[in-house]
Short mmCIF file of C-alpha atoms in Angstrom, two decimals:
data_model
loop_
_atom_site.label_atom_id
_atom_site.label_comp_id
_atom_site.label_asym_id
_atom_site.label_seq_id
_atom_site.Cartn_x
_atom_site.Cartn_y
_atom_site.Cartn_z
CA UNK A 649 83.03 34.34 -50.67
CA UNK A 650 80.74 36.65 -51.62
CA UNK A 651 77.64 34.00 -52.51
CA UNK A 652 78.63 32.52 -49.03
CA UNK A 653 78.38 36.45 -47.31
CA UNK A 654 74.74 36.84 -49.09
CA UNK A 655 73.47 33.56 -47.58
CA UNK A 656 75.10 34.54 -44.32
CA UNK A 657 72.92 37.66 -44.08
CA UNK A 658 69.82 35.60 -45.21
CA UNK A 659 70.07 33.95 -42.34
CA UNK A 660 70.75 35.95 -39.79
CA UNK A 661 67.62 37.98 -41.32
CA UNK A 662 65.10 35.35 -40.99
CA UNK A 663 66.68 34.49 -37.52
CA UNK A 664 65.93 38.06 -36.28
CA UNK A 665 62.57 37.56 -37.53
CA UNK A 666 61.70 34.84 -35.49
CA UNK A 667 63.16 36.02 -32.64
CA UNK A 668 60.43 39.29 -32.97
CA UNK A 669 58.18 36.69 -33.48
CA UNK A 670 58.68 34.47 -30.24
CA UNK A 671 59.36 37.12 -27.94
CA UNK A 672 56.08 39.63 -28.86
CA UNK A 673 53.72 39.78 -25.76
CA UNK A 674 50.61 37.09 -25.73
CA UNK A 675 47.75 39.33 -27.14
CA UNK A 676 50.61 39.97 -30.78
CA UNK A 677 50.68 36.12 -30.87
CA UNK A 678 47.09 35.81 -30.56
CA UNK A 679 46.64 38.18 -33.68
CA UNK A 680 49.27 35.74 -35.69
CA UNK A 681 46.84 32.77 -34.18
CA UNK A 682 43.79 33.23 -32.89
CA UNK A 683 43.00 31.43 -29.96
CA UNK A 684 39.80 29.04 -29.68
CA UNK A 685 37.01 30.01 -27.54
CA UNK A 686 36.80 28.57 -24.54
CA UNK A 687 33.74 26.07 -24.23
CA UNK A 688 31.89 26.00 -21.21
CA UNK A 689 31.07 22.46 -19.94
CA UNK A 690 28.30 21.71 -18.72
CA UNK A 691 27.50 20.90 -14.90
CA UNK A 692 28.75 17.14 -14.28
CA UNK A 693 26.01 14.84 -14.03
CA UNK A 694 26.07 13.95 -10.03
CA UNK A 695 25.32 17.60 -9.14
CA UNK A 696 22.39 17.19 -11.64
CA UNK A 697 21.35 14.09 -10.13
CA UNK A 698 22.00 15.25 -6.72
CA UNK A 699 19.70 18.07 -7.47
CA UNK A 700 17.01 15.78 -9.30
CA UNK A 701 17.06 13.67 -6.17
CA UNK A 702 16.06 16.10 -3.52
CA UNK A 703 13.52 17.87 -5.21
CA UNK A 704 12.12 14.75 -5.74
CA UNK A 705 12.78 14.19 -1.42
CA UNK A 706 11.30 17.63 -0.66
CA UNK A 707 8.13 17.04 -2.74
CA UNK A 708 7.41 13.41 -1.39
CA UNK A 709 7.47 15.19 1.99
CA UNK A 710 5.25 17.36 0.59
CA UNK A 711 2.90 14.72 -0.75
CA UNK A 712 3.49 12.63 2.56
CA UNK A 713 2.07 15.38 4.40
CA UNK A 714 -1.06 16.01 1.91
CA UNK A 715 -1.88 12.50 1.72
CA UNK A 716 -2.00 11.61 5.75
CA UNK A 717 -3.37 15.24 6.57
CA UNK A 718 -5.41 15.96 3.96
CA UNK A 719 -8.19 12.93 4.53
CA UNK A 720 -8.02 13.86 8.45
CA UNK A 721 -8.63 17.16 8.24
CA UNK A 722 -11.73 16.53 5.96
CA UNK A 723 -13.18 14.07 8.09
CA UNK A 724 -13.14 16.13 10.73
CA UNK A 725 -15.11 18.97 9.49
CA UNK A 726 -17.25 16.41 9.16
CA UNK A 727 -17.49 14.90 12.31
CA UNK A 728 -18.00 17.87 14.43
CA UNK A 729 -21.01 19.03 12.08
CA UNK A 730 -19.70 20.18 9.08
CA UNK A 731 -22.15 19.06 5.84
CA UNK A 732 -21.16 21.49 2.50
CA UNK A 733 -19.66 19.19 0.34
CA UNK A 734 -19.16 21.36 -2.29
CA UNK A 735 -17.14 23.92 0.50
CA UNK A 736 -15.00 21.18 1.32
CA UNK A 737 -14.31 19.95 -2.09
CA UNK A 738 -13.08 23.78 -2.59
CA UNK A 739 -10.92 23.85 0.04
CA UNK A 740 -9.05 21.02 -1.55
CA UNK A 741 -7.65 23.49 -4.62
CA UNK A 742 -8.65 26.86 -3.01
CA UNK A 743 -5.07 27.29 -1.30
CA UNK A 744 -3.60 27.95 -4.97
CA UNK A 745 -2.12 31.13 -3.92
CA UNK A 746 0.52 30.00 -1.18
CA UNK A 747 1.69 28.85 -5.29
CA UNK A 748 2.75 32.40 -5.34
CA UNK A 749 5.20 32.49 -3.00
CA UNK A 750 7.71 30.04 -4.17
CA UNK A 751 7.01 31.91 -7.54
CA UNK A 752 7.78 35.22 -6.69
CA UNK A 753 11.04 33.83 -5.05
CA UNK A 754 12.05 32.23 -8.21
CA UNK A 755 11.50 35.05 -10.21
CA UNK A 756 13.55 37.28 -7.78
CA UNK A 757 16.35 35.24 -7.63
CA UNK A 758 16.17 34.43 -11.94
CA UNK A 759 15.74 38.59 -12.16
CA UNK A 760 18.91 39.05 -9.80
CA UNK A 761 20.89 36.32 -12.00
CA UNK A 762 19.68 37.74 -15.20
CA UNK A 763 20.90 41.52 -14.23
CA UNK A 764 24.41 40.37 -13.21
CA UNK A 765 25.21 39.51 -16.60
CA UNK A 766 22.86 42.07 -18.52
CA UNK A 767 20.10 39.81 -20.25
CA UNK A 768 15.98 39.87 -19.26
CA UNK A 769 14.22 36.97 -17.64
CA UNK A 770 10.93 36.33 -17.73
CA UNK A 771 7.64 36.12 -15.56
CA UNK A 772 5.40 33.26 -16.79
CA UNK A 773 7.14 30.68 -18.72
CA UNK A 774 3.20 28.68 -19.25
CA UNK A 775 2.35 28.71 -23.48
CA UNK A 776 -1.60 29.00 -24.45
CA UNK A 777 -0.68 25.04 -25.84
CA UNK A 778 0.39 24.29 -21.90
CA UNK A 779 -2.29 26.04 -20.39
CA UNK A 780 -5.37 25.05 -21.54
CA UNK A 781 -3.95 21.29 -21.61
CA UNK A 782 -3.68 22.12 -18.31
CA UNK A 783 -7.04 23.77 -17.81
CA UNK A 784 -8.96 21.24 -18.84
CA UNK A 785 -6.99 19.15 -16.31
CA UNK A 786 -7.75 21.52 -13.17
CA UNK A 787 -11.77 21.27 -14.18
CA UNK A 788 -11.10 17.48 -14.29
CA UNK A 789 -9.47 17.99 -11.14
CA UNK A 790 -12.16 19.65 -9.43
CA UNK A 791 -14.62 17.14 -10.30
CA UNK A 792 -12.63 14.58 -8.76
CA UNK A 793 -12.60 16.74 -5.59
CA UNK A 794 -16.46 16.75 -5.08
CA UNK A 795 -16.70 12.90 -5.80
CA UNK A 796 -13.66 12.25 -2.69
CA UNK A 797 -15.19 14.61 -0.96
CA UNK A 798 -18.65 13.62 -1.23
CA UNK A 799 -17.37 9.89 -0.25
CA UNK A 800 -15.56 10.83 3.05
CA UNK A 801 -18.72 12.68 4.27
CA UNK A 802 -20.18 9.25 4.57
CA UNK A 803 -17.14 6.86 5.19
CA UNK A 804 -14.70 6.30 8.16
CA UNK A 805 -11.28 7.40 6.68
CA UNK A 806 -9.68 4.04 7.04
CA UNK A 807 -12.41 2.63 4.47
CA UNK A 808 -12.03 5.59 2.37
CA UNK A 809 -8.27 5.29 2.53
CA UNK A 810 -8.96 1.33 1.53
CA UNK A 811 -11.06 2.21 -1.19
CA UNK A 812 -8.18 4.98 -2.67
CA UNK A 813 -5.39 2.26 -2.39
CA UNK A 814 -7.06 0.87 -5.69
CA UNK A 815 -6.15 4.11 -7.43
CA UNK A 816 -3.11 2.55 -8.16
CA UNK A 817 -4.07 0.03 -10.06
CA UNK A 818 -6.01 2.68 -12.36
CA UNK A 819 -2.29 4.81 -12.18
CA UNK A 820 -0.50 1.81 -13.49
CA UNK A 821 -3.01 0.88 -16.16
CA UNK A 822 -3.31 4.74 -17.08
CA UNK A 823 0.40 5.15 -17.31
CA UNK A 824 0.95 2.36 -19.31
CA UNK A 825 -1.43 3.30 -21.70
CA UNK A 826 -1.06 7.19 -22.02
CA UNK A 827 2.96 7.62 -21.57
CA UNK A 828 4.55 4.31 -22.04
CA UNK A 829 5.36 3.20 -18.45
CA UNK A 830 7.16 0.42 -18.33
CA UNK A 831 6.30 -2.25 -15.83
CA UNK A 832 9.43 -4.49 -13.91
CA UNK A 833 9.21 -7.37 -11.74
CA UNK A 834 9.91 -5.00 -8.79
CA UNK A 835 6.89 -2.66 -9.94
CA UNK A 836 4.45 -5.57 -10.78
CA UNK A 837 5.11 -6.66 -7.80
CA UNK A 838 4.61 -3.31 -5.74
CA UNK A 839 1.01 -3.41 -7.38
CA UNK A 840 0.19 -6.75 -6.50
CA UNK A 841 1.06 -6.13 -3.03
CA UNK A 842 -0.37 -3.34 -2.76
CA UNK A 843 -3.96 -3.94 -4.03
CA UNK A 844 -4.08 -7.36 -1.89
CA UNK A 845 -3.36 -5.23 1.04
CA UNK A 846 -6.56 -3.23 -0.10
CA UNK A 847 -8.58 -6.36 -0.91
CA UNK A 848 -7.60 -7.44 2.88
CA UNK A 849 -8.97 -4.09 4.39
CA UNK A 850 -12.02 -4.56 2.24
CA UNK A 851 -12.85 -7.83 4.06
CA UNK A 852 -13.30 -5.67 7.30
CA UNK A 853 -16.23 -3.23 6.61
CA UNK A 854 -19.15 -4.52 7.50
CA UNK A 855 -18.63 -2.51 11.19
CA UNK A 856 -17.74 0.58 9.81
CA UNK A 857 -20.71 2.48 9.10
CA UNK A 858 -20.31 5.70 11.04
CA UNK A 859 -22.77 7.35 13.23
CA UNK A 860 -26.66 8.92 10.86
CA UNK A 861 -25.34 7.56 7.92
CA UNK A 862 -28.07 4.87 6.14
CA UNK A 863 -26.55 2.25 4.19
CA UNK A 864 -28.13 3.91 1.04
CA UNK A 865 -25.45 6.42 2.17
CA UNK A 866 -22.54 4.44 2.76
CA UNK A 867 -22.77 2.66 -0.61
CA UNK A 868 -23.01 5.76 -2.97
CA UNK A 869 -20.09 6.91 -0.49
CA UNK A 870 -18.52 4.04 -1.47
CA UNK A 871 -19.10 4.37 -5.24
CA UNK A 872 -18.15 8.06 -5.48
CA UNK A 873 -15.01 7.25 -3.97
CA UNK A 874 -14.33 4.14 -6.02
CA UNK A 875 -14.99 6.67 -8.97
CA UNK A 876 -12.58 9.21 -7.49
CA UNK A 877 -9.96 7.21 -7.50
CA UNK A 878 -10.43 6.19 -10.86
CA UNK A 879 -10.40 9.48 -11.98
CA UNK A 880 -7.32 10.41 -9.96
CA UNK A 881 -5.59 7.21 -11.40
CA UNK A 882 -5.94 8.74 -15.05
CA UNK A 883 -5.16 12.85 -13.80
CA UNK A 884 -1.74 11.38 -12.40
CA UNK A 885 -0.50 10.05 -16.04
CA UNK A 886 -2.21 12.91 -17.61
CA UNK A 887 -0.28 15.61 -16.36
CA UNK A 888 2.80 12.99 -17.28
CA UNK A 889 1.62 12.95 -20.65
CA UNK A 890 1.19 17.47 -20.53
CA UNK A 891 4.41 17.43 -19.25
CA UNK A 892 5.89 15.32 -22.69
CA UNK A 893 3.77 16.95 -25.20
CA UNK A 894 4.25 20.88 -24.31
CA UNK A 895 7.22 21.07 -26.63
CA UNK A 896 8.77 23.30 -23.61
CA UNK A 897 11.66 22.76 -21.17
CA UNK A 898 10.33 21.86 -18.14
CA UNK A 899 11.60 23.13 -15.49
CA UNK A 900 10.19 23.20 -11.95
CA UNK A 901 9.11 26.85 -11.96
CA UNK A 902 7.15 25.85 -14.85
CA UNK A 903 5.93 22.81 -13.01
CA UNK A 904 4.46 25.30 -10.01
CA UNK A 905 2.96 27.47 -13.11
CA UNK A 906 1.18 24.02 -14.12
CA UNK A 907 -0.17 23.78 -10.69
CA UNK A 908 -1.56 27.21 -10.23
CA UNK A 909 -3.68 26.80 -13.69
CA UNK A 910 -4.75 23.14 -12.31
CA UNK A 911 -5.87 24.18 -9.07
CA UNK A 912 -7.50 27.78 -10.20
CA UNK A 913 -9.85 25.96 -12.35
CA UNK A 914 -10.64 23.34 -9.92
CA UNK A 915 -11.63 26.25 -7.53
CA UNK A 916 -13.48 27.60 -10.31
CA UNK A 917 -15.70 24.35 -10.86
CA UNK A 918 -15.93 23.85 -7.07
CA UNK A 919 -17.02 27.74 -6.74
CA UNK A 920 -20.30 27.50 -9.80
CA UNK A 921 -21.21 23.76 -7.10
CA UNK A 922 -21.23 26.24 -3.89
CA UNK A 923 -23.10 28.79 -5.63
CA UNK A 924 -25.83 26.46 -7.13
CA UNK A 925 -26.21 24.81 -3.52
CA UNK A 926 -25.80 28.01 -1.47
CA UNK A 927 -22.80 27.29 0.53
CA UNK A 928 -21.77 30.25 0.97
CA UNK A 929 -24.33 31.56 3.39
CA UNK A 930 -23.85 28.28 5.11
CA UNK A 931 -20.44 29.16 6.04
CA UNK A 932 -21.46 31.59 8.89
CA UNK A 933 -24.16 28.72 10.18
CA UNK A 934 -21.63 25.75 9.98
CA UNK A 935 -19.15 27.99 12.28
CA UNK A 936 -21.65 29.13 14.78
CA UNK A 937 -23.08 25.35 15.48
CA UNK A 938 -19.63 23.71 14.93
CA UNK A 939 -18.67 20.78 17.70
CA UNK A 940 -15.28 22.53 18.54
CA UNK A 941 -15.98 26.20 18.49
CA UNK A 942 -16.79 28.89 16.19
CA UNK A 943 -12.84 29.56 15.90
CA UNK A 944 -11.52 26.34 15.40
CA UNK A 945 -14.05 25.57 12.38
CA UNK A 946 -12.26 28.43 10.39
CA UNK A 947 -9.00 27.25 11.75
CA UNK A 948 -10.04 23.46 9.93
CA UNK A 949 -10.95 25.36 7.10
CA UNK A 950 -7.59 27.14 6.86
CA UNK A 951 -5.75 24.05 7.57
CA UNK A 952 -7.85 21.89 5.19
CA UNK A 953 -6.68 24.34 2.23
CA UNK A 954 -2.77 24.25 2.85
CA UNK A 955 -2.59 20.72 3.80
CA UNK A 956 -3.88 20.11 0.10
CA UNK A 957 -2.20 22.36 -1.20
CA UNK A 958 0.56 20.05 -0.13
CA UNK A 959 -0.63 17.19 -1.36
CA UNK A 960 -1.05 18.19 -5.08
CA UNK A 961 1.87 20.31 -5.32
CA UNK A 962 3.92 17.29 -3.56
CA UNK A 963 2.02 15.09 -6.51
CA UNK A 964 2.87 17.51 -9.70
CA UNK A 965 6.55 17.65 -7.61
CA UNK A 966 7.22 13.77 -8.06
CA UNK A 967 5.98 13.00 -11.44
CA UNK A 968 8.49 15.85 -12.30
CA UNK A 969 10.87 14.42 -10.70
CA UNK A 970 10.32 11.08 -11.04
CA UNK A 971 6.73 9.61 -12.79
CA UNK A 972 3.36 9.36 -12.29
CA UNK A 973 3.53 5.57 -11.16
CA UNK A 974 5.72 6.30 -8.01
CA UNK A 975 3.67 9.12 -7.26
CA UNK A 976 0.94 7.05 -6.99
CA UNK A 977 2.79 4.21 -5.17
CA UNK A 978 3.82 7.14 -2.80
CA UNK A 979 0.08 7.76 -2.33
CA UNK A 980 -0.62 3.98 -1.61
CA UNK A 981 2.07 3.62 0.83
CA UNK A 982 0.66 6.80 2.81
CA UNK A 983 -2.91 5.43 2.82
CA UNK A 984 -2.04 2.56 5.78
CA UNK A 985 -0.40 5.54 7.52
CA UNK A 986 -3.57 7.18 7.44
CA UNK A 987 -5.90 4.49 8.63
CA UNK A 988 -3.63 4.44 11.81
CA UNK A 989 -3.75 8.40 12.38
CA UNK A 990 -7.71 7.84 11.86
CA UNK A 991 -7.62 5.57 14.84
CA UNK A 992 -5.69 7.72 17.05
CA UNK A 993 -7.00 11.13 15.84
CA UNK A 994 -10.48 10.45 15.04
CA UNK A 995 -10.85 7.43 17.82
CA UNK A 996 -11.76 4.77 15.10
CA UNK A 997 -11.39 1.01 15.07
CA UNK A 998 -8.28 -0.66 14.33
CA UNK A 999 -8.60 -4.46 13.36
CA UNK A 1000 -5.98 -6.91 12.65
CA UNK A 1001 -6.94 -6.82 9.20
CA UNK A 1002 -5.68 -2.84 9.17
CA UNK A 1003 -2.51 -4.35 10.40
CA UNK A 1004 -2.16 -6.76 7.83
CA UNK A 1005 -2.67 -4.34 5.34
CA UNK A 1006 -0.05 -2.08 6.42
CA UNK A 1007 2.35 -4.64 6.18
CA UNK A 1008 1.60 -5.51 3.11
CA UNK A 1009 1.52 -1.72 1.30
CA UNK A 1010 5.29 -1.18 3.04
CA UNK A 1011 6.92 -4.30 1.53
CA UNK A 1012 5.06 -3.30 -2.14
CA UNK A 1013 6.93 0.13 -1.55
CA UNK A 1014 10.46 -1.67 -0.32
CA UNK A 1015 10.13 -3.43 -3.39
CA UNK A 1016 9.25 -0.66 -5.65
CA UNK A 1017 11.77 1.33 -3.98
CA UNK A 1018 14.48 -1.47 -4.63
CA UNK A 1019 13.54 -2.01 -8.39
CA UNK A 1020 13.98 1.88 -9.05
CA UNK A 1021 17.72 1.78 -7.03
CA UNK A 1022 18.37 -1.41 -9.67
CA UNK A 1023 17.11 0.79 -12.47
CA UNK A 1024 19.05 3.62 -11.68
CA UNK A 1025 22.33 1.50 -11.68
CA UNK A 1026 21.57 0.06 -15.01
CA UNK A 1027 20.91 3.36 -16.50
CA UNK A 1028 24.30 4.45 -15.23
CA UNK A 1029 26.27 1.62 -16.45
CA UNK A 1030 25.11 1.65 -20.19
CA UNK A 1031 25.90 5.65 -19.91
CA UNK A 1032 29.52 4.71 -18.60
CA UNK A 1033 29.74 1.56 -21.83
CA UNK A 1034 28.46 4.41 -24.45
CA UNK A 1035 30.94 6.64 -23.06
#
């Protein structure tokens, strides 16, 4: 019995044991087994893309606004007497510091978040690499102001507006060649429709030369603008192209950052042209003789600076968000729109051929507009196979 008595205690040893062991509290057991750490996961993907998407909504408002007001509000300093290119070609970047006040708010907001759980944040996010990439932009930027500019002095706005459709021709062939774009039935045929629709407006010009302006006049206007919106064609797919090569997160305080250095040293460029031509003590001449009033013609010059501000920041906003191409067909698809403001606005003529055109630059953006949907679907049905 005694062999049996031994095993008996055994027993009831290692039985007492694992009763201490069971019944210790939950921070003992996690010294026998340490527990995992808890991973956080990250956000699901439709709160991303619902965030993606309106950004990308609240900066084609932006651009919508820019790319209607913007040519009105030039042409009409120029209407009512106004004749410093170089000025207006300023105002076109010169509102850069209304920049500042959606980048103060970020930082306030990233300073409060940072504090809460103890760590720094910081002020500018832009590297020397970014910058001067995007330096050499903003002078590129500014030239392409003073050619516009220099074009709308001399041209009704629904013939410069015309003339700009073509621009995205020169965004499609840019993008193509400088970041890869690639082209779908849907976008191919966006472009097609879209350039007949300014090959139909450009059948219609013959009556449109405005008031004092020769015709020596109204073909270099034409030319400069034709050049502007080549240049503009290539400036869309180049700040595409800054955005892929910074080797930084981008992230749309950084995007704001971009547009501040862009539009600084377009104002820069735009500032030595008013200095070499003496604009600056034309300002106080222009206002005194101005057609609507001394205090209106600063007003115009106020409202000519934020209304562009709009536009680019609504431009640098969608290729973010989306790519340069639709931010150009977003520009396209505006231009029709502006012919008709022109006409009700700045009381100029309205053909059927302006009509036509119209028609044809909304279908090309319905059909753009579909293609992306389509692409967006296919993108999320491969995810959901590779899952």
């Amino acid at each position: 019995m005694e062999p049996n008595s031994q095993e008996t205690e055994k027993f009831l040893a290692m039985a007492a044991r694992r009763s201490r062991i069971n019944t210790c509290p939950l921070n003992a057991s996690h010294s026998i087994t340490p527990a995992k750490p808890i991973e956080k996961k990250p956000p699901p993907p439709e709160q991303s893309t619902a965030m993606k998407r309106a950004v990308l909504f609240f900066n084609s408002i932006l651009l919508a606004v820019g790319s209607c007001g913007g040519p009105l509000i030039t042409r009409l300093y120029f209407v009512h007497g106004g004749n410093c290119v170089w000025l207006s070609s300023w105002l076109q970047s010169g509102g850069c510091p209304i920049i500042f006040i959606p980048l103060i708010i970020s930082y306030i907001f990233r300073r409060r978040a940072a504090s809460r759980s103890g760590n720094s944040t910081k002020m500018i996010f832009v590297k020397l690499r970014l910058f001067l990439s995007a330096a050499a932009i903003g002078l590129i930027i500014g030239f392409d102001n003073y050619l516009y500019t220099y074009g709308i002095a001399r041209l009704p706005v629904s013939t410069s507006a015309l003339i700009i459709a073509c621009q995205l021709a020169f965004t499609a062939a840019f993008a193509y060649l400088l970041v890869n774009q690639r082209f779908t039935r849907y976008s191919i045929m966006a472009i097609v429709l879209m350039t007949t629709g300014a090959a139909v407006l450009a059948s219609h010009t013959s009556g449109d030369l405005p008031a004092g302006v020769s015709n020596k006049q109204y073909r270099a206007g034409f030319l400069t603008t034709l050049s502007a919106a080549f240049l503009y064609g290539m400036i869309l797919p180049l700040v595409e192209l800054t955005y892929e090569k910074s080797k930084q997160q981008i992230t749309y305080t950084l995007v704001l950052e971009i547009q501040l250095i862009l539009s600084v040293f377009a104002t820069i460029l735009s500032t030595v042209g008013m200095l070499i031509n003496n604009n600056f003590q034309e300002i106080g001449r222009e206002a005194a003789e101005f057609g609507l009033g001394e205090t209106k013609y600063y007003v115009v010059l106020v409202m000519n600076a934020v209304i562009w501000q709009s536009f680019f920041l609504g431009a640098v906003g969608v290729i973010f968000s989306s790519s340069s191409l639709f931010s150009g067909v977003l520009i396209a698809v505006m231009l029709p729109a502006t012919e008709i403001l022109g006409v009700i606005f700045l009381k100029e003529k309205f053909h059927a051929e302006k009509g036509v055109s119209l028609v044809l630059n909304l279908c090309g953006f319905v059909c753009y507009l579909v293609g992306e949907i389509k692409n967006d679907q296919t993108k999320t049905l491969e995810l959901q196979t590779t899952a």
